[in-house]
XYZ file of N, CA and C in Angstrom:
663
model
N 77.532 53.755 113.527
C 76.261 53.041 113.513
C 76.014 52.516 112.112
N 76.028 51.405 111.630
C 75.574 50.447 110.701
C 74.233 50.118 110.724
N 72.760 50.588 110.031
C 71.621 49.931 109.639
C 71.664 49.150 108.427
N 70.252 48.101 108.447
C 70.127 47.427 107.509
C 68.694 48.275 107.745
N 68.106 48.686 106.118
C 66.688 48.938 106.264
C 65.848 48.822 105.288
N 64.674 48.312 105.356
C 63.503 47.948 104.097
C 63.703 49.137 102.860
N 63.961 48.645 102.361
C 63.764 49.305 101.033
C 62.427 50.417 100.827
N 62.558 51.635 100.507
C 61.856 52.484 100.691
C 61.298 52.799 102.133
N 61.650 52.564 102.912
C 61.407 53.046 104.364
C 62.836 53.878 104.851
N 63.539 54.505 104.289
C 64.901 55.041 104.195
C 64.482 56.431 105.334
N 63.053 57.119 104.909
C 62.738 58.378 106.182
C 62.826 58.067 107.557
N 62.820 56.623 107.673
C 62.746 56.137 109.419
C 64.164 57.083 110.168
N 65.163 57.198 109.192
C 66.581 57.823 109.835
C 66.410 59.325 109.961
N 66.403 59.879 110.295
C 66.624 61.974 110.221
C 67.716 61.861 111.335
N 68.557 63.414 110.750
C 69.569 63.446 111.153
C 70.589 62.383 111.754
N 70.410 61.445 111.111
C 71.262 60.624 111.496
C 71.029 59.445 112.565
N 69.663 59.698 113.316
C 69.393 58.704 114.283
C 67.986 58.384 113.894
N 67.265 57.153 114.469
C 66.586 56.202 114.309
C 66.027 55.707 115.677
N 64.439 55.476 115.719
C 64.144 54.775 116.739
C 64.213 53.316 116.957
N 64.723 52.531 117.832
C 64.594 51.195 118.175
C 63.426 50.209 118.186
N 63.766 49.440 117.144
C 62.160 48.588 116.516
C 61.289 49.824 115.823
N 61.669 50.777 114.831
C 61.283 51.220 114.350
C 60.549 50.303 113.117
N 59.430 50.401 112.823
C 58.990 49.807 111.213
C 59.881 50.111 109.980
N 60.151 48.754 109.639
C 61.629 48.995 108.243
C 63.126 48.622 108.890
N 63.272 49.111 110.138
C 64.547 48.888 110.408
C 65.186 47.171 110.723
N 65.746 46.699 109.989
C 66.156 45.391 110.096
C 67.090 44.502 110.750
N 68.011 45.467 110.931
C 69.563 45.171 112.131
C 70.054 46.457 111.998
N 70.661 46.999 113.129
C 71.548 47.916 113.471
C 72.491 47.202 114.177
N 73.814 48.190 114.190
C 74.676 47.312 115.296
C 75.866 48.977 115.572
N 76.426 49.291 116.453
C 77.512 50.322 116.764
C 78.658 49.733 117.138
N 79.257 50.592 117.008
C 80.818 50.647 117.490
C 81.596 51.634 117.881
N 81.830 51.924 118.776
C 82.524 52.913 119.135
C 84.728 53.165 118.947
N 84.879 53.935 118.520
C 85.959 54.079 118.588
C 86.466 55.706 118.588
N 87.646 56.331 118.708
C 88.685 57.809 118.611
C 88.939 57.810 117.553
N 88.827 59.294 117.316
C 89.616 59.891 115.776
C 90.192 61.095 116.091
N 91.687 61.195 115.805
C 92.091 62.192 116.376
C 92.465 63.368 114.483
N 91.571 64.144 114.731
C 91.580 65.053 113.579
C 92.365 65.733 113.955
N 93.690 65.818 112.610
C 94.858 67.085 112.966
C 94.497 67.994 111.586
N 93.427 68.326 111.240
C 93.253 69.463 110.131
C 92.764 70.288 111.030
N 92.085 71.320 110.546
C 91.275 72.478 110.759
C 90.022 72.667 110.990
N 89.947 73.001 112.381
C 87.886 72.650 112.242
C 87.946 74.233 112.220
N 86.264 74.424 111.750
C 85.997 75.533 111.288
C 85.964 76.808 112.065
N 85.746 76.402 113.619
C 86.337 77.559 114.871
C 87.946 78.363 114.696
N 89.003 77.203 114.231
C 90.329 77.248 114.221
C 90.300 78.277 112.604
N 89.631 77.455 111.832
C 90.141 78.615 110.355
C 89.032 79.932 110.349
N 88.486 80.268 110.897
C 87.754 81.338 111.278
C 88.788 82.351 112.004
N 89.391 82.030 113.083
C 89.901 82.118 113.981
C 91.614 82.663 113.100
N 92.235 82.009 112.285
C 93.302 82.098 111.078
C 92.869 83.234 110.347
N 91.620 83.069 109.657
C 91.377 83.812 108.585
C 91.389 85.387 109.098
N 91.193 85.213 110.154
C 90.942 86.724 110.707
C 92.591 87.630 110.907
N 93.014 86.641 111.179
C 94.258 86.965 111.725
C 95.232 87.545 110.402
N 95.106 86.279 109.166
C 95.249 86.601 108.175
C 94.999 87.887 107.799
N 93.671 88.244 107.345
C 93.545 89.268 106.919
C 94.338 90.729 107.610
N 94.645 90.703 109.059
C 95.154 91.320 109.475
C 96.770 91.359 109.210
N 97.352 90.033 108.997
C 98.645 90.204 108.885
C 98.730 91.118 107.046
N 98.339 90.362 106.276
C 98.039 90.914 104.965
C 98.011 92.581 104.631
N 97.421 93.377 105.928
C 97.932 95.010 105.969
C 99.298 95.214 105.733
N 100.114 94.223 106.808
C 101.443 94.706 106.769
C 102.037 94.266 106.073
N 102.275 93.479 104.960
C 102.977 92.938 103.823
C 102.202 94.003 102.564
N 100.819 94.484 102.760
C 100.421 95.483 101.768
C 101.072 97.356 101.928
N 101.556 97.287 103.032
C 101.843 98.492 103.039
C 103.205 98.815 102.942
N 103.975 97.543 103.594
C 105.602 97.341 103.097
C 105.775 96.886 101.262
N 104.772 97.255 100.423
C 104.876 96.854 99.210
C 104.670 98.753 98.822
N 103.535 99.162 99.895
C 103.397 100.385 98.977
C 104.878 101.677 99.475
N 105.135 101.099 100.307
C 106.319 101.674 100.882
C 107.872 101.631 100.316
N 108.308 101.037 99.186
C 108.891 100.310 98.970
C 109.526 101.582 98.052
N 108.857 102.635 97.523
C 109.391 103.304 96.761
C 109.379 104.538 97.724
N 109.559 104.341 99.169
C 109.875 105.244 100.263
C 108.958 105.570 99.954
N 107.346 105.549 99.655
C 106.005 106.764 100.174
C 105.289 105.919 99.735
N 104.081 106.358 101.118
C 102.624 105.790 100.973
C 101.855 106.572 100.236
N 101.437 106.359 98.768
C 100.479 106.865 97.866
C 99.319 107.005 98.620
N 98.350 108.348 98.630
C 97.072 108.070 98.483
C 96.124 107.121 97.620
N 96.588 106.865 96.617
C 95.452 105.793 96.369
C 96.113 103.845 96.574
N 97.218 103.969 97.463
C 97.270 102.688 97.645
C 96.834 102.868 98.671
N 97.196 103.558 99.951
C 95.898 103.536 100.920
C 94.522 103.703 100.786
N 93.958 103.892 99.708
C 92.637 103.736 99.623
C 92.216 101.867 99.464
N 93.079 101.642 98.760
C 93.084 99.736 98.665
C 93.258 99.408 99.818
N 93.985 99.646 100.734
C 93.915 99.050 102.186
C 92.807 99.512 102.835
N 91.886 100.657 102.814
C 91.230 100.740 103.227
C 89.913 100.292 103.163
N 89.709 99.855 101.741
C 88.768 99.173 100.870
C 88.451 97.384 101.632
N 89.727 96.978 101.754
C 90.444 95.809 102.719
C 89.807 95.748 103.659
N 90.150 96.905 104.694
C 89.879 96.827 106.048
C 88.294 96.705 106.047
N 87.257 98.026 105.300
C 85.952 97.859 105.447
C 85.152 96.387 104.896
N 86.028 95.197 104.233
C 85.341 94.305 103.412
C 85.233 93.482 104.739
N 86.761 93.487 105.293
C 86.161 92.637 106.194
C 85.969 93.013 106.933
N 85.859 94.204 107.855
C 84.753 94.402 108.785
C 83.407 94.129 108.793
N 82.583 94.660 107.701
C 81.332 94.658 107.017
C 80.956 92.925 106.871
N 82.462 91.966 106.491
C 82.120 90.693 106.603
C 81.693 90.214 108.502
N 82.290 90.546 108.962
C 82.616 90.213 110.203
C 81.063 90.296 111.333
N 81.399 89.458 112.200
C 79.914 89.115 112.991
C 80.004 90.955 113.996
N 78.569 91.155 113.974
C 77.956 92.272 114.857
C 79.243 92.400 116.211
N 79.321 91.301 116.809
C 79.951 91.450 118.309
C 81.510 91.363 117.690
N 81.707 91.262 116.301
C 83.429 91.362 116.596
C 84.038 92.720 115.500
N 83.173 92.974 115.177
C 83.575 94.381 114.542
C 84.526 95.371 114.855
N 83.800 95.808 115.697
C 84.710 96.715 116.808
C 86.240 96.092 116.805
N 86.222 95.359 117.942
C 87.456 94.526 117.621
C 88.384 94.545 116.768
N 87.740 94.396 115.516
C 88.524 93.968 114.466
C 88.996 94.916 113.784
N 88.533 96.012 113.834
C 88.506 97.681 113.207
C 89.789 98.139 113.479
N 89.787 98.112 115.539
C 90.709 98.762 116.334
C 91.957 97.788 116.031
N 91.887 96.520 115.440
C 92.969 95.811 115.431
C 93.745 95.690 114.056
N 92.794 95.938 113.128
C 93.386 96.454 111.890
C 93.680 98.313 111.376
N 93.304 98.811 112.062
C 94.032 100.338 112.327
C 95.376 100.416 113.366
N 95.304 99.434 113.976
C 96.382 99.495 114.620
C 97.475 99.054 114.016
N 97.359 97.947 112.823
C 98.061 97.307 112.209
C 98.742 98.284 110.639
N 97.504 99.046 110.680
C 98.134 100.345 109.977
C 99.519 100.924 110.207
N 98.784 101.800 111.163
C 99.286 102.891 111.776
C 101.001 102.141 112.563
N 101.418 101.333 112.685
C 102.376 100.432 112.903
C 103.242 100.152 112.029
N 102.759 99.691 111.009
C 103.087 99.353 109.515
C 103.649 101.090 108.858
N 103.083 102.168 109.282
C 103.062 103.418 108.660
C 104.470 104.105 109.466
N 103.877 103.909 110.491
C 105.112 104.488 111.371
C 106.922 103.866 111.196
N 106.634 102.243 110.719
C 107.811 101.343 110.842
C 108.847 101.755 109.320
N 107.485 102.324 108.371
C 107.705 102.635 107.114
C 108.194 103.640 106.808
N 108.062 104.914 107.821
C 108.546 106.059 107.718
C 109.995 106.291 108.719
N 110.190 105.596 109.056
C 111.774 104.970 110.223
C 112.557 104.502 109.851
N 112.325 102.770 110.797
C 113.168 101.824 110.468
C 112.624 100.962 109.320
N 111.768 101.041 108.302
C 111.787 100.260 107.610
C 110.607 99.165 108.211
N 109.398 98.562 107.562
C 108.583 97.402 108.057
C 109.447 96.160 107.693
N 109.405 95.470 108.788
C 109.711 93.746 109.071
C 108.360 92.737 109.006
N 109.112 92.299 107.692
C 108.154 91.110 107.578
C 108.242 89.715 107.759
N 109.807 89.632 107.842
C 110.299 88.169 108.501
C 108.855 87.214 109.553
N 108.943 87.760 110.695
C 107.765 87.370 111.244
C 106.278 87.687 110.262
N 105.954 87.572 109.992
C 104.573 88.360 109.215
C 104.731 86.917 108.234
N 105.360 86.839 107.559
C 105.307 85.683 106.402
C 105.829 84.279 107.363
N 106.027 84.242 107.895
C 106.214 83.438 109.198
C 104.891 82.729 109.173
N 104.205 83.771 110.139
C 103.041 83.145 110.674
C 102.160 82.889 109.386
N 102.000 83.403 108.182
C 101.304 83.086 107.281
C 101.436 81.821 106.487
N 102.762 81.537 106.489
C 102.817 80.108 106.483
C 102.334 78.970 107.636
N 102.571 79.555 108.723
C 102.069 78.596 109.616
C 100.514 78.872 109.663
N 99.921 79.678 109.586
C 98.210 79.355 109.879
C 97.537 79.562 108.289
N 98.344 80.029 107.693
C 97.559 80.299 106.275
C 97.636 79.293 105.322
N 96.622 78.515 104.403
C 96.346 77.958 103.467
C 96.796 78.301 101.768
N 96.472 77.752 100.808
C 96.770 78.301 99.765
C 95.975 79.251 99.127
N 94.739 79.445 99.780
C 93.374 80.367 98.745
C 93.837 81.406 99.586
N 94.251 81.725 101.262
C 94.278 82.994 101.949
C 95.755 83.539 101.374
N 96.917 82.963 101.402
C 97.973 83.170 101.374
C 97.762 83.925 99.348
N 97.001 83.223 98.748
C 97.132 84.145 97.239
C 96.466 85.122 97.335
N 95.416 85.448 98.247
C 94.355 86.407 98.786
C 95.347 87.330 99.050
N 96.123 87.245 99.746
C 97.209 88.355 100.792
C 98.230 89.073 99.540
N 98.502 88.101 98.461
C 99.568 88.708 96.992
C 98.300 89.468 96.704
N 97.176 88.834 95.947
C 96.208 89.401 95.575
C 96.418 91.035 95.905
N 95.886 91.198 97.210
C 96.043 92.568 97.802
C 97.245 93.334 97.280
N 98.558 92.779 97.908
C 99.578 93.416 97.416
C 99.630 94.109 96.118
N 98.906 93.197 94.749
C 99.412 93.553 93.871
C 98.251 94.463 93.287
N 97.135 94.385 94.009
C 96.591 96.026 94.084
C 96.984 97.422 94.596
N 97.526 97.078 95.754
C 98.404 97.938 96.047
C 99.226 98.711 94.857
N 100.281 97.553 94.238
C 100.981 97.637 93.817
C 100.706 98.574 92.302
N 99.635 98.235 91.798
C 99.372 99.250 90.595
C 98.330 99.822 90.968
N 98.137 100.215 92.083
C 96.636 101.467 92.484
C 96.986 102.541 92.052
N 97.981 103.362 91.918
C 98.720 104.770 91.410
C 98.783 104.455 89.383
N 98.639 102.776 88.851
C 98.772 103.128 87.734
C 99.652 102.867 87.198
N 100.990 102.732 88.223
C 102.625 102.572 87.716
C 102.769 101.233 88.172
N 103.781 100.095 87.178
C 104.120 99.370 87.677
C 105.924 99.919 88.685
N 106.169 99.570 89.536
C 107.791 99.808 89.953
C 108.338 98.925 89.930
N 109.563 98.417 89.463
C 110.564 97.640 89.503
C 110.531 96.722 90.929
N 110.927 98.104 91.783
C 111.038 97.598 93.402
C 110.230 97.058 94.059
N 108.593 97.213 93.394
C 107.968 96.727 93.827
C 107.497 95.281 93.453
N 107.425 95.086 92.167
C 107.611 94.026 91.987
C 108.433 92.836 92.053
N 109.563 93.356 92.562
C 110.810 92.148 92.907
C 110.451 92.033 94.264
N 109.562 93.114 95.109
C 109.489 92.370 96.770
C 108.224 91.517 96.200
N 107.700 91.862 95.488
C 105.772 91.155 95.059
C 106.579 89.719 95.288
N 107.806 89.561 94.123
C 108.239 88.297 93.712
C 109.075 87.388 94.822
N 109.501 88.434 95.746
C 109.978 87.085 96.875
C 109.355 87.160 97.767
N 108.072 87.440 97.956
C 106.814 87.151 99.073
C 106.672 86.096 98.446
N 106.307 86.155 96.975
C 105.230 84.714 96.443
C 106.293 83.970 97.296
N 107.481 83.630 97.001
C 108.373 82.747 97.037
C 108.314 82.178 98.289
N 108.352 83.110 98.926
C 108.548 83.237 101.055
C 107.250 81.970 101.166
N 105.609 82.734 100.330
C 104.394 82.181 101.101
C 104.218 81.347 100.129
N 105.365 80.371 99.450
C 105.182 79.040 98.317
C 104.097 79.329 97.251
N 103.813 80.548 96.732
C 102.423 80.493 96.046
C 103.421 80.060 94.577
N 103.027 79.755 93.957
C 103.301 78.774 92.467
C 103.440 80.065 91.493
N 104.611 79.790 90.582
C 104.942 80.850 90.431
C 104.070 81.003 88.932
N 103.253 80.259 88.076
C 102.106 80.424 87.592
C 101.397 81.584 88.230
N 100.763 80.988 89.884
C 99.774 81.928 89.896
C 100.335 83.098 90.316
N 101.459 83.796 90.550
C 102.131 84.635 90.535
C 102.296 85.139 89.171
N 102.824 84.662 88.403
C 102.880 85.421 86.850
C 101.484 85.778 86.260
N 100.283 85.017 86.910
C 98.926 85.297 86.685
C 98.492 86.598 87.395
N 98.548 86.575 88.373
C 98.405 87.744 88.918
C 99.197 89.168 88.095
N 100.136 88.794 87.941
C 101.342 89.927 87.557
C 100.491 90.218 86.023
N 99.888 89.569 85.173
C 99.509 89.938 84.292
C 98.682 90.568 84.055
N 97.592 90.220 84.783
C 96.293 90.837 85.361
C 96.330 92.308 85.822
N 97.456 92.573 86.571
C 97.744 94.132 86.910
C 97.875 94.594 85.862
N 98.942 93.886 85.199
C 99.564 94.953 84.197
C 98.849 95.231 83.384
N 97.970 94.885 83.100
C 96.587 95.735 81.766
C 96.230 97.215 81.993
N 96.381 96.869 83.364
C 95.920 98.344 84.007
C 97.086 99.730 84.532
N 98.237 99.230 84.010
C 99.150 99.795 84.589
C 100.186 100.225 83.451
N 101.020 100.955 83.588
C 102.244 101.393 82.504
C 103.339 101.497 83.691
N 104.823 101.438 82.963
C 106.010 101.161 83.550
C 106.334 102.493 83.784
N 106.883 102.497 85.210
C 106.581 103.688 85.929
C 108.059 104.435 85.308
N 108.509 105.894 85.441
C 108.910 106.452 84.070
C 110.456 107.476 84.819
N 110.448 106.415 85.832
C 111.848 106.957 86.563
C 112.972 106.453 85.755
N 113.479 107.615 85.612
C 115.058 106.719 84.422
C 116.096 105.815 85.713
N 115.807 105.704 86.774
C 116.411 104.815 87.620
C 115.898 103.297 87.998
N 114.933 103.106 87.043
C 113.774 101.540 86.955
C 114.292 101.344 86.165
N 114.323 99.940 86.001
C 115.112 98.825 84.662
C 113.456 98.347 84.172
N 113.715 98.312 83.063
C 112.580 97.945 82.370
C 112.693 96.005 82.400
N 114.329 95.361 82.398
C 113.818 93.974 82.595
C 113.534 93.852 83.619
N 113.635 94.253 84.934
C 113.217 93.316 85.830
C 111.449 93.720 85.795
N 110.801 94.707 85.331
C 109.392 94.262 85.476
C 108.997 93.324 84.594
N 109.721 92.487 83.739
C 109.827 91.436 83.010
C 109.716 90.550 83.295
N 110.490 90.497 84.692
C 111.061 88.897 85.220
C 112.333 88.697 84.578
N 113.348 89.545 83.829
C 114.277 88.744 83.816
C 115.639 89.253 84.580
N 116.061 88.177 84.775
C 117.178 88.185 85.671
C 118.251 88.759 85.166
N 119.620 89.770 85.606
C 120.207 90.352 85.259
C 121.302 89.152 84.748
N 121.575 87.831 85.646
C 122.471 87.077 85.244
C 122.138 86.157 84.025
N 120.872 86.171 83.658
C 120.614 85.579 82.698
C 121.545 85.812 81.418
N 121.802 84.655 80.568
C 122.545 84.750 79.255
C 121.361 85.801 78.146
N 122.316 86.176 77.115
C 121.455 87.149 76.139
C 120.048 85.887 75.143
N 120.875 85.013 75.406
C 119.808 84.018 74.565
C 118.489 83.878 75.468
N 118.575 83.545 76.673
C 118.167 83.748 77.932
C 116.816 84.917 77.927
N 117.780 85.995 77.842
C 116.636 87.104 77.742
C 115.673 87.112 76.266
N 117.096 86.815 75.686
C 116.181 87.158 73.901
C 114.659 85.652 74.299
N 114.751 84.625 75.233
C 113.689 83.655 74.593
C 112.470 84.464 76.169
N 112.391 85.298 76.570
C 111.770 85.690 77.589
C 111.024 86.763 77.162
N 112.023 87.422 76.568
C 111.285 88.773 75.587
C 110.363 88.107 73.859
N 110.625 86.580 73.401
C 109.644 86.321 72.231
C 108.168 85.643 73.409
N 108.500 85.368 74.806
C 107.439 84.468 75.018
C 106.598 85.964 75.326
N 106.866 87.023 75.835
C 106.099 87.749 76.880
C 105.182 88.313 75.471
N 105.953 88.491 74.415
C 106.012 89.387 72.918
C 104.630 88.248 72.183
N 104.603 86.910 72.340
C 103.279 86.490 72.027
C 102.191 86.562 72.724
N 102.726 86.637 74.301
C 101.666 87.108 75.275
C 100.882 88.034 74.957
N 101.559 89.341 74.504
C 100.957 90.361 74.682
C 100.221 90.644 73.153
């Protein structure tokens, strides 16, 4: 819908419509045509986000698992998780969402104490329904997980580092994140952890290689 309208008579419109031979209004004219929207309406990322948050358990608990045991206080971060968004979540879907993220636990716990959690599918679908703010949301978590005990681990941080990779997050905001933990954390004190790889550096790297990785991190800090 196209109006022409008197100058300062602009209130004749609310919400968007207008009466016919209204005072002020000068020509209108319509047109009708289709728009076929292939983004996200807000039913559909509601609908993602939820799901998200649920997949995000099981990539957080295959991180805390990683050194074969679930810490008590990295399950307290997942649990912290689960109540944010419940507590976010509408009156009628709570429930729901509780029984569906304990289930996603207890799955994740069981797969962890066996065969090992599979995340192939899991980072799958997070690429397919997840965005870039949910998908750094989901590392985010992880890398609470990841120093909730205090320790950084080697092992854990090299799976931290090929999730980013898996869910395209930029490896900026990955080294951002990674820094951010580490204030809070010390290198965990197993003589079987390599101290470069919580570095980032690569074992094939040349010595010049490492020596210019160890002056950048060395002004960082």
């Amino acid at each position: 819908i196209l109006r022409f309208i008197e100058a300062g008579k602009e209130d004749i419109v609310r919400l968007g419509l207008c009466n016919t031979g209204a005072s002020g209004l000068i020509w209108e004219g319509r047109q009708s045509f289709e728009f076929n929207f292939n983004q996200k309406g807000y039913e559909e990322e509601k609908i993602h986000r939820r799901e998200v948050s649920i997949l995000a358990i099981t990539l957080a608990m295959a991180v805390s698992s990683a050194d074969r045991w679930f810490d008590e206080e990295e399950g307290e971060v997942v649990k912290k998780w689960i109540q944010r968004h419940i507590n976010s979540a509408l009156p009628g879907e709570k429930n729901k969402l509780k029984n569906d993220m304990n289930m996603a636990v207890e799955k994740a716990y069981q797969d962890g104490m066996s065969t090992g959690i599979q995340t192939d599918r899991v980072i799958a679908r997070l690429n397919e329904i997840g965005d870039k703010s949910s998908k750094f949301e989901v590392l985010e978590l992880c890398f609470e997980v990841m120093s909730a005990n205090g320790d950084m681990n080697p092992d854990e941080v090299t799976l931290l580092k090929a999730y980013a990779n898996l869910l395209e997050v930029p490896n900026e905001e990955f080294q951002r994140l990674m820094d951010l933990h580490a204030l809070n954390t010390s290198a965990n004190t197993d003589p079987a952890n390599d101290d470069e790889r919580l570095l980032g550096i690569d074992p094939a790297w040349s010595n010049s290689e490492k020596l210019a990785c160890l002056r950048k991190e060395f002004k960082k800090w």
